[in-house]
JSON list of C-alpha atoms in Angstrom, two decimals:
[
{"chain": "Y", "resi": 27, "resn": "MET", "atom": "CA", "xyz": [68.04, -13.36, 141.63]},
{"chain": "Y", "resi": 28, "resn": "SER", "atom": "CA", "xyz": [66.03, -16.58, 141.46]},
{"chain": "Y", "resi": 29, "resn": "ASP", "atom": "CA", "xyz": [63.53, -17.39, 144.16]},
{"chain": "Y", "resi": 30, "resn": "LEU", "atom": "CA", "xyz": [64.54, -20.99, 143.97]},
{"chain": "Y", "resi": 31, "resn": "PHE", "atom": "CA", "xyz": [66.68, -22.36, 146.74]},
{"chain": "Y", "resi": 32, "resn": "ASP", "atom": "CA", "xyz": [70.00, -23.77, 145.40]},
{"chain": "Y", "resi": 33, "resn": "TYR", "atom": "CA", "xyz": [69.82, -27.32, 146.71]},
{"chain": "Y", "resi": 34, "resn": "ASP", "atom": "CA", "xyz": [72.72, -28.39, 144.49]},
{"chain": "Y", "resi": 35, "resn": "ALA", "atom": "CA", "xyz": [75.05, -25.94, 146.12]},
{"chain": "Y", "resi": 36, "resn": "GLU", "atom": "CA", "xyz": [73.72, -26.90, 149.64]},
{"chain": "Y", "resi": 37, "resn": "LEU", "atom": "CA", "xyz": [74.15, -30.65, 149.08]},
{"chain": "Y", "resi": 38, "resn": "ARG", "atom": "CA", "xyz": [77.39, -30.71, 146.95]},
{"chain": "Y", "resi": 39, "resn": "LEU", "atom": "CA", "xyz": [79.21, -33.01, 149.34]},
{"chain": "Y", "resi": 40, "resn": "HIS", "atom": "CA", "xyz": [76.11, -35.13, 149.89]},
{"chain": "Y", "resi": 41, "resn": "ASN", "atom": "CA", "xyz": [75.67, -35.44, 146.11]},
{"chain": "Y", "resi": 42, "resn": "GLU", "atom": "CA", "xyz": [79.17, -36.96, 145.69]},
{"chain": "Y", "resi": 43, "resn": "VAL", "atom": "CA", "xyz": [78.38, -39.68, 148.20]},
{"chain": "Y", "resi": 44, "resn": "PHE", "atom": "CA", "xyz": [74.89, -40.28, 146.59]},
{"chain": "Y", "resi": 45, "resn": "ARG", "atom": "CA", "xyz": [76.24, -40.51, 142.99]},
{"chain": "Y", "resi": 46, "resn": "ALA", "atom": "CA", "xyz": [78.77, -43.17, 144.13]},
{"chain": "Y", "resi": 47, "resn": "ALA", "atom": "CA", "xyz": [76.09, -45.14, 145.95]},
{"chain": "Y", "resi": 48, "resn": "ALA", "atom": "CA", "xyz": [73.68, -45.07, 142.98]},
{"chain": "Y", "resi": 49, "resn": "ARG", "atom": "CA", "xyz": [76.10, -46.92, 140.72]},
{"chain": "Y", "resi": 50, "resn": "VAL", "atom": "CA", "xyz": [74.18, -46.06, 137.61]},
{"chain": "Y", "resi": 51, "resn": "GLY", "atom": "CA", "xyz": [75.03, -48.54, 134.80]},
{"chain": "Y", "resi": 52, "resn": "PRO", "atom": "CA", "xyz": [75.38, -47.75, 131.13]},
{"chain": "Y", "resi": 53, "resn": "HIS", "atom": "CA", "xyz": [72.20, -49.61, 130.24]},
{"chain": "Y", "resi": 54, "resn": "ASP", "atom": "CA", "xyz": [70.05, -48.58, 133.23]},
{"chain": "Y", "resi": 55, "resn": "HIS", "atom": "CA", "xyz": [66.72, -46.93, 132.94]},
{"chain": "Y", "resi": 56, "resn": "VAL", "atom": "CA", "xyz": [66.55, -44.67, 135.99]},
{"chain": "Y", "resi": 57, "resn": "LEU", "atom": "CA", "xyz": [63.59, -43.07, 137.81]},
{"chain": "Y", "resi": 58, "resn": "ASP", "atom": "CA", "xyz": [64.45, -40.02, 140.01]},
{"chain": "Y", "resi": 59, "resn": "ILE", "atom": "CA", "xyz": [61.85, -39.17, 142.58]},
{"chain": "Y", "resi": 60, "resn": "GLY", "atom": "CA", "xyz": [61.59, -35.57, 143.81]},
{"chain": "Y", "resi": 61, "resn": "CYS", "atom": "CA", "xyz": [64.32, -34.52, 141.26]},
{"chain": "Y", "resi": 62, "resn": "GLY", "atom": "CA", "xyz": [64.02, -30.78, 141.88]},
{"chain": "Y", "resi": 63, "resn": "THR", "atom": "CA", "xyz": [66.03, -28.98, 139.24]},
{"chain": "Y", "resi": 64, "resn": "GLY", "atom": "CA", "xyz": [67.42, -32.28, 138.00]},
{"chain": "Y", "resi": 65, "resn": "GLN", "atom": "CA", "xyz": [71.05, -32.48, 138.93]},
{"chain": "Y", "resi": 66, "resn": "SER", "atom": "CA", "xyz": [70.75, -36.17, 140.03]},
{"chain": "Y", "resi": 67, "resn": "THR", "atom": "CA", "xyz": [68.63, -37.00, 137.03]},
{"chain": "Y", "resi": 68, "resn": "ARG", "atom": "CA", "xyz": [71.14, -35.47, 134.56]},
{"chain": "Y", "resi": 69, "resn": "GLU", "atom": "CA", "xyz": [74.08, -37.22, 136.26]},
{"chain": "Y", "resi": 70, "resn": "ALA", "atom": "CA", "xyz": [72.15, -40.47, 135.97]},
{"chain": "Y", "resi": 71, "resn": "ALA", "atom": "CA", "xyz": [71.54, -39.88, 132.25]},
{"chain": "Y", "resi": 72, "resn": "ARG", "atom": "CA", "xyz": [75.23, -39.15, 131.64]},
{"chain": "Y", "resi": 73, "resn": "ALA", "atom": "CA", "xyz": [76.08, -42.44, 133.28]},
{"chain": "Y", "resi": 74, "resn": "ALA", "atom": "CA", "xyz": [73.32, -44.44, 131.52]},
{"chain": "Y", "resi": 75, "resn": "VAL", "atom": "CA", "xyz": [74.73, -43.80, 128.07]},
{"chain": "Y", "resi": 76, "resn": "ASP", "atom": "CA", "xyz": [72.61, -46.59, 126.46]},
{"chain": "Y", "resi": 77, "resn": "GLY", "atom": "CA", "xyz": [69.69, -46.16, 128.96]},
{"chain": "Y", "resi": 78, "resn": "SER", "atom": "CA", "xyz": [67.63, -43.23, 130.13]},
{"chain": "Y", "resi": 79, "resn": "ALA", "atom": "CA", "xyz": [66.66, -41.11, 133.11]},
{"chain": "Y", "resi": 80, "resn": "LEU", "atom": "CA", "xyz": [63.28, -39.76, 134.06]},
{"chain": "Y", "resi": 81, "resn": "GLY", "atom": "CA", "xyz": [63.00, -37.12, 136.81]},
{"chain": "Y", "resi": 82, "resn": "VAL", "atom": "CA", "xyz": [59.63, -36.42, 138.48]},
{"chain": "Y", "resi": 83, "resn": "ASP", "atom": "CA", "xyz": [58.76, -33.64, 140.87]},
{"chain": "Y", "resi": 84, "resn": "LEU", "atom": "CA", "xyz": [55.78, -31.55, 141.93]},
{"chain": "Y", "resi": 85, "resn": "SER", "atom": "CA", "xyz": [57.42, -28.17, 141.38]},
{"chain": "Y", "resi": 86, "resn": "ALA", "atom": "CA", "xyz": [56.80, -26.76, 137.90]},
{"chain": "Y", "resi": 87, "resn": "PRO", "atom": "CA", "xyz": [59.45, -23.94, 138.41]},
{"chain": "Y", "resi": 88, "resn": "MET", "atom": "CA", "xyz": [62.09, -26.45, 139.37]},
{"chain": "Y", "resi": 89, "resn": "LEU", "atom": "CA", "xyz": [61.17, -28.68, 136.44]},
{"chain": "Y", "resi": 90, "resn": "GLU", "atom": "CA", "xyz": [61.38, -25.80, 134.08]},
{"chain": "Y", "resi": 91, "resn": "ARG", "atom": "CA", "xyz": [64.88, -25.15, 135.08]},
{"chain": "Y", "resi": 92, "resn": "ALA", "atom": "CA", "xyz": [65.72, -28.89, 135.03]},
{"chain": "Y", "resi": 93, "resn": "ARG", "atom": "CA", "xyz": [64.54, -29.11, 131.37]},
{"chain": "Y", "resi": 94, "resn": "ARG", "atom": "CA", "xyz": [66.42, -26.01, 130.41]},
{"chain": "Y", "resi": 95, "resn": "LEU", "atom": "CA", "xyz": [69.74, -27.31, 131.94]},
{"chain": "Y", "resi": 96, "resn": "GLY", "atom": "CA", "xyz": [69.10, -30.74, 130.29]},
{"chain": "Y", "resi": 97, "resn": "ASP", "atom": "CA", "xyz": [68.81, -29.03, 126.94]},
{"chain": "Y", "resi": 98, "resn": "ASP", "atom": "CA", "xyz": [71.79, -26.74, 127.50]},
{"chain": "Y", "resi": 99, "resn": "GLN", "atom": "CA", "xyz": [73.89, -29.85, 128.32]},
{"chain": "Y", "resi": 100, "resn": "GLY", "atom": "CA", "xyz": [72.74, -31.74, 125.17]},
{"chain": "Y", "resi": 101, "resn": "LEU", "atom": "CA", "xyz": [71.33, -34.70, 127.09]},
{"chain": "Y", "resi": 102, "resn": "ALA", "atom": "CA", "xyz": [68.99, -36.61, 124.64]},
{"chain": "Y", "resi": 103, "resn": "ASN", "atom": "CA", "xyz": [68.19, -39.45, 127.16]},
{"chain": "Y", "resi": 104, "resn": "VAL", "atom": "CA", "xyz": [66.76, -37.41, 130.05]},
{"chain": "Y", "resi": 105, "resn": "THR", "atom": "CA", "xyz": [63.16, -36.32, 130.50]},
{"chain": "Y", "resi": 106, "resn": "PHE", "atom": "CA", "xyz": [61.32, -34.52, 133.28]},
{"chain": "Y", "resi": 107, "resn": "GLN", "atom": "CA", "xyz": [57.69, -34.82, 134.28]},
{"chain": "Y", "resi": 108, "resn": "GLU", "atom": "CA", "xyz": [55.48, -32.99, 136.80]},
{"chain": "Y", "resi": 109, "resn": "ALA", "atom": "CA", "xyz": [53.97, -35.85, 138.81]},
{"chain": "Y", "resi": 110, "resn": "ASP", "atom": "CA", "xyz": [53.04, -36.96, 142.36]},
{"chain": "Y", "resi": 111, "resn": "ALA", "atom": "CA", "xyz": [55.03, -40.26, 142.72]},
{"chain": "Y", "resi": 112, "resn": "GLN", "atom": "CA", "xyz": [52.52, -41.55, 145.29]},
{"chain": "Y", "resi": 113, "resn": "VAL", "atom": "CA", "xyz": [49.68, -41.90, 142.67]},
{"chain": "Y", "resi": 114, "resn": "HIS", "atom": "CA", "xyz": [51.25, -41.31, 139.30]},
{"chain": "Y", "resi": 115, "resn": "PRO", "atom": "CA", "xyz": [50.64, -44.22, 136.78]},
{"chain": "Y", "resi": 116, "resn": "PHE", "atom": "CA", "xyz": [54.25, -45.08, 135.90]},
{"chain": "Y", "resi": 117, "resn": "PRO", "atom": "CA", "xyz": [54.70, -47.66, 133.19]},
{"chain": "Y", "resi": 118, "resn": "PRO", "atom": "CA", "xyz": [54.93, -50.97, 134.99]},
{"chain": "Y", "resi": 119, "resn": "GLU", "atom": "CA", "xyz": [58.27, -52.72, 135.42]},
{"chain": "Y", "resi": 120, "resn": "ARG", "atom": "CA", "xyz": [59.99, -50.04, 133.35]},
{"chain": "Y", "resi": 121, "resn": "PHE", "atom": "CA", "xyz": [62.94, -49.07, 135.41]},
{"chain": "Y", "resi": 122, "resn": "ASP", "atom": "CA", "xyz": [66.12, -50.80, 136.64]},
{"chain": "Y", "resi": 123, "resn": "LEU", "atom": "CA", "xyz": [66.91, -48.31, 139.37]},
{"chain": "Y", "resi": 124, "resn": "CYS", "atom": "CA", "xyz": [65.02, -45.74, 141.40]},
{"chain": "Y", "resi": 125, "resn": "ILE", "atom": "CA", "xyz": [66.97, -42.97, 143.01]},
{"chain": "Y", "resi": 126, "resn": "SER", "atom": "CA", "xyz": [65.95, -40.05, 145.24]},
{"chain": "Y", "resi": 127, "resn": "ARG", "atom": "CA", "xyz": [68.12, -37.32, 146.80]},
{"chain": "Y", "resi": 128, "resn": "PHE", "atom": "CA", "xyz": [65.98, -36.06, 149.74]},
{"chain": "Y", "resi": 129, "resn": "GLY", "atom": "CA", "xyz": [62.85, -36.38, 147.67]},
{"chain": "Y", "resi": 130, "resn": "THR", "atom": "CA", "xyz": [60.87, -39.13, 149.46]},
{"chain": "Y", "resi": 131, "resn": "MET", "atom": "CA", "xyz": [60.21, -37.79, 152.99]},
{"chain": "Y", "resi": 132, "resn": "PHE", "atom": "CA", "xyz": [56.95, -35.84, 152.34]},
{"chain": "Y", "resi": 133, "resn": "PHE", "atom": "CA", "xyz": [54.51, -38.59, 151.16]},
{"chain": "Y", "resi": 134, "resn": "ALA", "atom": "CA", "xyz": [51.14, -38.44, 152.87]},
{"chain": "Y", "resi": 135, "resn": "ASP", "atom": "CA", "xyz": [51.06, -42.28, 152.67]},
{"chain": "Y", "resi": 136, "resn": "PRO", "atom": "CA", "xyz": [54.58, -43.54, 152.36]},
{"chain": "Y", "resi": 137, "resn": "VAL", "atom": "CA", "xyz": [53.66, -47.27, 152.06]},
{"chain": "Y", "resi": 138, "resn": "ALA", "atom": "CA", "xyz": [51.25, -46.40, 149.18]},
{"chain": "Y", "resi": 139, "resn": "ALA", "atom": "CA", "xyz": [53.92, -44.23, 147.56]},
{"chain": "Y", "resi": 140, "resn": "PHE", "atom": "CA", "xyz": [56.68, -46.77, 147.68]},
{"chain": "Y", "resi": 141, "resn": "THR", "atom": "CA", "xyz": [54.28, -49.46, 146.52]},
{"chain": "Y", "resi": 142, "resn": "ASN", "atom": "CA", "xyz": [53.36, -47.31, 143.58]},
{"chain": "Y", "resi": 143, "resn": "ILE", "atom": "CA", "xyz": [57.09, -46.69, 142.83]},
{"chain": "Y", "resi": 144, "resn": "GLY", "atom": "CA", "xyz": [57.80, -50.41, 143.25]},
{"chain": "Y", "resi": 145, "resn": "ARG", "atom": "CA", "xyz": [55.28, -51.27, 140.47]},
{"chain": "Y", "resi": 146, "resn": "ALA", "atom": "CA", "xyz": [57.43, -49.14, 138.10]},
{"chain": "Y", "resi": 147, "resn": "LEU", "atom": "CA", "xyz": [60.52, -51.20, 138.90]},
{"chain": "Y", "resi": 148, "resn": "ARG", "atom": "CA", "xyz": [61.59, -54.50, 137.28]},
{"chain": "Y", "resi": 149, "resn": "PRO", "atom": "CA", "xyz": [61.92, -57.44, 139.65]},
{"chain": "Y", "resi": 150, "resn": "ALA", "atom": "CA", "xyz": [65.16, -57.10, 141.71]},
{"chain": "Y", "resi": 151, "resn": "ALA", "atom": "CA", "xyz": [65.58, -53.49, 140.67]},
{"chain": "Y", "resi": 152, "resn": "ARG", "atom": "CA", "xyz": [67.56, -51.25, 143.04]},
{"chain": "Y", "resi": 153, "resn": "LEU", "atom": "CA", "xyz": [66.24, -48.42, 145.23]},
{"chain": "Y", "resi": 154, "resn": "VAL", "atom": "CA", "xyz": [68.82, -45.85, 146.48]},
{"chain": "Y", "resi": 155, "resn": "LEU", "atom": "CA", "xyz": [67.56, -43.00, 148.71]},
{"chain": "Y", "resi": 156, "resn": "LEU", "atom": "CA", "xyz": [69.25, -40.17, 150.51]},
{"chain": "Y", "resi": 157, "resn": "VAL", "atom": "CA", "xyz": [67.22, -39.04, 153.58]},
{"chain": "Y", "resi": 158, "resn": "TRP", "atom": "CA", "xyz": [67.82, -37.02, 156.69]},
{"chain": "Y", "resi": 159, "resn": "GLN", "atom": "CA", "xyz": [68.52, -38.63, 160.03]},
{"chain": "Y", "resi": 160, "resn": "GLU", "atom": "CA", "xyz": [66.83, -37.19, 163.13]},
{"chain": "Y", "resi": 161, "resn": "ARG", "atom": "CA", "xyz": [66.35, -33.54, 163.53]},
{"chain": "Y", "resi": 162, "resn": "ASP", "atom": "CA", "xyz": [68.61, -33.30, 166.61]},
{"chain": "Y", "resi": 163, "resn": "ARG", "atom": "CA", "xyz": [71.48, -34.75, 164.52]},
{"chain": "Y", "resi": 164, "resn": "ASN", "atom": "CA", "xyz": [71.12, -31.97, 161.92]},
{"chain": "Y", "resi": 165, "resn": "GLU", "atom": "CA", "xyz": [72.52, -28.64, 163.09]},
{"chain": "Y", "resi": 166, "resn": "TRP", "atom": "CA", "xyz": [71.21, -26.91, 160.00]},
{"chain": "Y", "resi": 167, "resn": "ALA", "atom": "CA", "xyz": [67.70, -27.61, 161.32]},
{"chain": "Y", "resi": 168, "resn": "THR", "atom": "CA", "xyz": [68.14, -27.14, 165.06]},
{"chain": "Y", "resi": 169, "resn": "ALA", "atom": "CA", "xyz": [70.36, -24.07, 165.15]},
{"chain": "Y", "resi": 170, "resn": "ILE", "atom": "CA", "xyz": [68.49, -22.23, 162.45]},
{"chain": "Y", "resi": 171, "resn": "ARG", "atom": "CA", "xyz": [65.08, -23.11, 163.96]},
{"chain": "Y", "resi": 172, "resn": "ARG", "atom": "CA", "xyz": [66.21, -21.84, 167.40]},
{"chain": "Y", "resi": 173, "resn": "SER", "atom": "CA", "xyz": [67.23, -18.55, 166.02]},
{"chain": "Y", "resi": 174, "resn": "LEU", "atom": "CA", "xyz": [63.81, -17.99, 164.50]},
{"chain": "Y", "resi": 175, "resn": "THR", "atom": "CA", "xyz": [61.55, -19.34, 167.16]},
{"chain": "Y", "resi": 176, "resn": "ALA", "atom": "CA", "xyz": [61.42, -20.73, 170.64]},
{"chain": "Y", "resi": 177, "resn": "ALA", "atom": "CA", "xyz": [59.42, -23.86, 169.40]},
{"chain": "Y", "resi": 178, "resn": "SER", "atom": "CA", "xyz": [61.56, -26.96, 169.02]},
{"chain": "Y", "resi": 179, "resn": "ALA", "atom": "CA", "xyz": [59.12, -29.75, 168.42]},
{"chain": "Y", "resi": 180, "resn": "THR", "atom": "CA", "xyz": [59.53, -31.94, 165.33]},
{"chain": "Y", "resi": 181, "resn": "PRO", "atom": "CA", "xyz": [56.36, -31.48, 163.20]},
{"chain": "Y", "resi": 182, "resn": "ARG", "atom": "CA", "xyz": [53.98, -34.42, 162.88]},
{"chain": "Y", "resi": 183, "resn": "GLY", "atom": "CA", "xyz": [53.18, -35.98, 159.46]},
{"chain": "Y", "resi": 184, "resn": "PRO", "atom": "CA", "xyz": [55.32, -35.65, 156.36]},
{"chain": "Y", "resi": 185, "resn": "ASN", "atom": "CA", "xyz": [58.40, -33.59, 157.15]},
{"chain": "Y", "resi": 186, "resn": "PRO", "atom": "CA", "xyz": [62.11, -33.71, 156.34]},
{"chain": "Y", "resi": 187, "resn": "PHE", "atom": "CA", "xyz": [62.79, -36.22, 159.09]},
{"chain": "Y", "resi": 188, "resn": "SER", "atom": "CA", "xyz": [59.91, -38.68, 158.43]},
{"chain": "Y", "resi": 189, "resn": "LEU", "atom": "CA", "xyz": [62.35, -41.38, 157.28]},
{"chain": "Y", "resi": 190, "resn": "ALA", "atom": "CA", "xyz": [64.90, -40.83, 159.89]},
{"chain": "Y", "resi": 191, "resn": "ASP", "atom": "CA", "xyz": [64.29, -43.97, 162.03]},
{"chain": "Y", "resi": 192, "resn": "PRO", "atom": "CA", "xyz": [65.75, -47.00, 160.30]},
{"chain": "Y", "resi": 193, "resn": "ALA", "atom": "CA", "xyz": [63.25, -49.35, 161.86]},
{"chain": "Y", "resi": 194, "resn": "VAL", "atom": "CA", "xyz": [60.29, -47.25, 160.63]},
{"chain": "Y", "resi": 195, "resn": "THR", "atom": "CA", "xyz": [61.77, -46.86, 157.15]},
{"chain": "Y", "resi": 196, "resn": "GLU", "atom": "CA", "xyz": [62.57, -50.56, 156.82]},
{"chain": "Y", "resi": 197, "resn": "GLY", "atom": "CA", "xyz": [59.06, -51.38, 157.80]},
{"chain": "Y", "resi": 198, "resn": "ILE", "atom": "CA", "xyz": [57.60, -49.01, 155.24]},
{"chain": "Y", "resi": 199, "resn": "LEU", "atom": "CA", "xyz": [59.81, -50.48, 152.47]},
{"chain": "Y", "resi": 200, "resn": "ALA", "atom": "CA", "xyz": [59.11, -54.04, 153.42]},
{"chain": "Y", "resi": 201, "resn": "ALA", "atom": "CA", "xyz": [55.36, -53.35, 153.39]},
{"chain": "Y", "resi": 202, "resn": "ALA", "atom": "CA", "xyz": [55.78, -51.84, 149.97]},
{"chain": "Y", "resi": 203, "resn": "GLY", "atom": "CA", "xyz": [57.47, -54.88, 148.48]},
{"chain": "Y", "resi": 204, "resn": "PHE", "atom": "CA", "xyz": [61.18, -54.19, 149.06]},
{"chain": "Y", "resi": 205, "resn": "ALA", "atom": "CA", "xyz": [63.82, -56.39, 150.63]},
{"chain": "Y", "resi": 206, "resn": "ASP", "atom": "CA", "xyz": [67.47, -56.30, 151.55]},
{"chain": "Y", "resi": 207, "resn": "VAL", "atom": "CA", "xyz": [67.09, -52.88, 153.12]},
{"chain": "Y", "resi": 208, "resn": "GLY", "atom": "CA", "xyz": [70.40, -51.23, 154.27]},
{"chain": "Y", "resi": 209, "resn": "PHE", "atom": "CA", "xyz": [71.47, -47.99, 155.88]},
{"chain": "Y", "resi": 210, "resn": "THR", "atom": "CA", "xyz": [74.81, -46.18, 155.53]},
{"chain": "Y", "resi": 211, "resn": "ASP", "atom": "CA", "xyz": [75.58, -43.17, 157.53]},
{"chain": "Y", "resi": 212, "resn": "VAL", "atom": "CA", "xyz": [76.47, -39.97, 155.73]},
{"chain": "Y", "resi": 213, "resn": "HIS", "atom": "CA", "xyz": [78.20, -37.25, 157.80]},
{"chain": "Y", "resi": 214, "resn": "GLN", "atom": "CA", "xyz": [78.74, -34.18, 155.67]},
{"chain": "Y", "resi": 215, "resn": "PRO", "atom": "CA", "xyz": [78.13, -30.44, 156.15]},
{"chain": "Y", "resi": 216, "resn": "VAL", "atom": "CA", "xyz": [75.56, -28.46, 154.25]},
{"chain": "Y", "resi": 217, "resn": "TYR", "atom": "CA", "xyz": [76.54, -25.24, 152.54]},
{"chain": "Y", "resi": 218, "resn": "TYR", "atom": "CA", "xyz": [74.44, -22.04, 152.50]},
{"chain": "Y", "resi": 219, "resn": "GLY", "atom": "CA", "xyz": [76.65, -19.49, 150.78]},
{"chain": "Y", "resi": 220, "resn": "ALA", "atom": "CA", "xyz": [80.09, -17.79, 150.55]},
{"chain": "Y", "resi": 221, "resn": "ASP", "atom": "CA", "xyz": [79.19, -15.38, 153.35]},
{"chain": "Y", "resi": 222, "resn": "SER", "atom": "CA", "xyz": [76.57, -14.80, 156.04]},
{"chain": "Y", "resi": 223, "resn": "ALA", "atom": "CA", "xyz": [74.64, -12.32, 153.94]},
{"chain": "Y", "resi": 224, "resn": "THR", "atom": "CA", "xyz": [74.24, -14.77, 151.06]},
{"chain": "Y", "resi": 225, "resn": "ALA", "atom": "CA", "xyz": [73.40, -17.54, 153.48]},
{"chain": "Y", "resi": 226, "resn": "PHE", "atom": "CA", "xyz": [70.72, -15.34, 155.17]},
{"chain": "Y", "resi": 227, "resn": "ASP", "atom": "CA", "xyz": [69.00, -14.89, 151.70]},
{"chain": "Y", "resi": 228, "resn": "ALA", "atom": "CA", "xyz": [69.37, -18.57, 150.97]},
{"chain": "Y", "resi": 229, "resn": "VAL", "atom": "CA", "xyz": [67.91, -19.82, 154.28]},
{"chain": "Y", "resi": 230, "resn": "LEU", "atom": "CA", "xyz": [64.81, -17.68, 153.92]},
{"chain": "Y", "resi": 231, "resn": "ARG", "atom": "CA", "xyz": [64.03, -19.41, 150.63]},
{"chain": "Y", "resi": 232, "resn": "LEU", "atom": "CA", "xyz": [63.59, -22.67, 152.50]},
{"chain": "Y", "resi": 233, "resn": "TRP", "atom": "CA", "xyz": [59.85, -23.15, 153.15]},
{"chain": "Y", "resi": 234, "resn": "GLU", "atom": "CA", "xyz": [60.21, -24.40, 156.57]},
{"chain": "Y", "resi": 235, "resn": "PHE", "atom": "CA", "xyz": [62.07, -21.32, 157.86]},
{"chain": "Y", "resi": 236, "resn": "LYS", "atom": "CA", "xyz": [60.17, -18.91, 155.68]},
{"chain": "Y", "resi": 237, "resn": "ASP", "atom": "CA", "xyz": [56.94, -20.07, 157.23]},
{"chain": "Y", "resi": 238, "resn": "LEU", "atom": "CA", "xyz": [58.37, -19.73, 160.79]},
{"chain": "Y", "resi": 239, "resn": "LEU", "atom": "CA", "xyz": [59.26, -16.12, 160.13]},
{"chain": "Y", "resi": 240, "resn": "ALA", "atom": "CA", "xyz": [55.91, -15.35, 158.50]},
{"chain": "Y", "resi": 241, "resn": "ASP", "atom": "CA", "xyz": [54.14, -16.47, 161.64]},
{"chain": "Y", "resi": 242, "resn": "LEU", "atom": "CA", "xyz": [55.86, -13.73, 163.78]},
{"chain": "Y", "resi": 243, "resn": "ASP", "atom": "CA", "xyz": [54.70, -10.10, 164.21]},
{"chain": "Y", "resi": 244, "resn": "GLY", "atom": "CA", "xyz": [56.83, -7.26, 163.00]},
{"chain": "Y", "resi": 245, "resn": "ALA", "atom": "CA", "xyz": [59.12, -6.74, 166.12]},
{"chain": "Y", "resi": 246, "resn": "ALA", "atom": "CA", "xyz": [59.51, -10.48, 166.83]},
{"chain": "Y", "resi": 247, "resn": "ALA", "atom": "CA", "xyz": [60.34, -11.09, 163.14]},
{"chain": "Y", "resi": 248, "resn": "GLN", "atom": "CA", "xyz": [63.04, -8.38, 163.11]},
{"chain": "Y", "resi": 249, "resn": "GLN", "atom": "CA", "xyz": [64.53, -9.93, 166.32]},
{"chain": "Y", "resi": 250, "resn": "ALA", "atom": "CA", "xyz": [64.46, -13.32, 164.76]},
{"chain": "Y", "resi": 251, "resn": "ARG", "atom": "CA", "xyz": [66.23, -11.96, 161.63]},
{"chain": "Y", "resi": 252, "resn": "THR", "atom": "CA", "xyz": [68.92, -10.54, 163.85]},
{"chain": "Y", "resi": 253, "resn": "ARG", "atom": "CA", "xyz": [69.38, -13.84, 165.74]},
{"chain": "Y", "resi": 254, "resn": "LEU", "atom": "CA", "xyz": [69.58, -15.65, 162.38]},
{"chain": "Y", "resi": 255, "resn": "ARG", "atom": "CA", "xyz": [72.38, -13.31, 161.14]},
{"chain": "Y", "resi": 256, "resn": "THR", "atom": "CA", "xyz": [74.29, -13.92, 164.37]},
{"chain": "Y", "resi": 257, "resn": "THR", "atom": "CA", "xyz": [73.93, -17.77, 163.92]},
{"chain": "Y", "resi": 258, "resn": "LEU", "atom": "CA", "xyz": [75.11, -17.52, 160.29]},
{"chain": "Y", "resi": 259, "resn": "ASP", "atom": "CA", "xyz": [78.04, -15.33, 161.32]},
{"chain": "Y", "resi": 260, "resn": "ALA", "atom": "CA", "xyz": [79.07, -17.99, 163.84]},
{"chain": "Y", "resi": 261, "resn": "HIS", "atom": "CA", "xyz": [79.07, -20.60, 161.14]},
{"chain": "Y", "resi": 262, "resn": "HIS", "atom": "CA", "xyz": [81.16, -18.62, 158.62]},
{"chain": "Y", "resi": 263, "resn": "THR", "atom": "CA", "xyz": [84.47, -20.27, 157.69]},
{"chain": "Y", "resi": 264, "resn": "ASP", "atom": "CA", "xyz": [87.12, -19.41, 155.11]},
{"chain": "Y", "resi": 265, "resn": "GLY", "atom": "CA", "xyz": [85.16, -21.74, 152.69]},
{"chain": "Y", "resi": 266, "resn": "GLY", "atom": "CA", "xyz": [81.71, -20.32, 153.35]},
{"chain": "Y", "resi": 267, "resn": "VAL", "atom": "CA", "xyz": [78.82, -20.84, 155.74]},
{"chain": "Y", "resi": 268, "resn": "TYR", "atom": "CA", "xyz": [78.43, -24.50, 156.78]},
{"chain": "Y", "resi": 269, "resn": "PHE", "atom": "CA", "xyz": [76.22, -26.44, 159.24]},
{"chain": "Y", "resi": 270, "resn": "ASP", "atom": "CA", "xyz": [76.79, -30.00, 160.40]},
{"chain": "Y", "resi": 271, "resn": "SER", "atom": "CA", "xyz": [74.35, -32.72, 159.17]},
{"chain": "Y", "resi": 272, "resn": "ARG", "atom": "CA", "xyz": [73.74, -36.33, 159.20]},
{"chain": "Y", "resi": 273, "resn": "ALA", "atom": "CA", "xyz": [71.85, -38.43, 156.60]},
{"chain": "Y", "resi": 274, "resn": "TRP", "atom": "CA", "xyz": [71.24, -42.00, 155.52]},
{"chain": "Y", "resi": 275, "resn": "ILE", "atom": "CA", "xyz": [71.84, -43.73, 152.26]},
{"chain": "Y", "resi": 276, "resn": "VAL", "atom": "CA", "xyz": [69.06, -46.27, 152.16]},
{"chain": "Y", "resi": 277, "resn": "THR", "atom": "CA", "xyz": [69.32, -49.07, 149.70]},
{"chain": "Y", "resi": 278, "resn": "ALA", "atom": "CA", "xyz": [66.87, -51.86, 148.88]},
{"chain": "Y", "resi": 279, "resn": "ARG", "atom": "CA", "xyz": [65.73, -54.10, 146.13]},
{"chain": "Y", "resi": 280, "resn": "ARG", "atom": "CA", "xyz": [62.29, -54.75, 144.71]},
{"chain": "Y", "resi": 281, "resn": "ARG", "atom": "CA", "xyz": [61.21, -58.32, 145.63]},
{"chain": "Y", "resi": 282, "resn": "HIS", "atom": "CA", "xyz": [60.67, -60.71, 142.69]}
]
């Protein structure tokens, strides 16, 4: 079994909303930030039949899978590159559209990162992001975290919820050279597996929860695992294990 968490399965319902919001055109050249195993990049490439799609990510194992899937699907207009989007020297004014499905929340300096991304976009090019809303609006984060530890504070610095506040995010994008910033609520559940045993294995591949468990001693870790199984059992439906979530589709344009 792969050690990689299956974000495509987790985010299937989110991805449908994201793909519709991206509105990739047939001639678009698309940049996908934090592409992971490349589902959103490949979908962009299929839509951009006379254009192209470049996916960048920091994870070499995820990119290896992304390239393999792109080759298997015969996509000649998709490429993947291991790169830090905050500092990578992208070709200037190359792309018509930048997309990111939960890949932009972890920049150490978000203004610098989005400024760098903006340089790669043509004037008036579109930006379409999917980011999490606040932690307390995301049951997958609160319920699972409670089962693993008594701590409940949102971490400081880059974290999954760093772009949750629309005012903060709009300020970051404005400072980075973007205008016409908009937010659309996305209310879809996340999926962790067909049953609680599968979900248990999946959840412990997520770095945030894996690290929480690693910080506990043997007895406490076993108690946390038991609580986690109970929480997952409580979220098991006929269709699998689901947790509620809230996200934003963030749209903007690069200023001329």
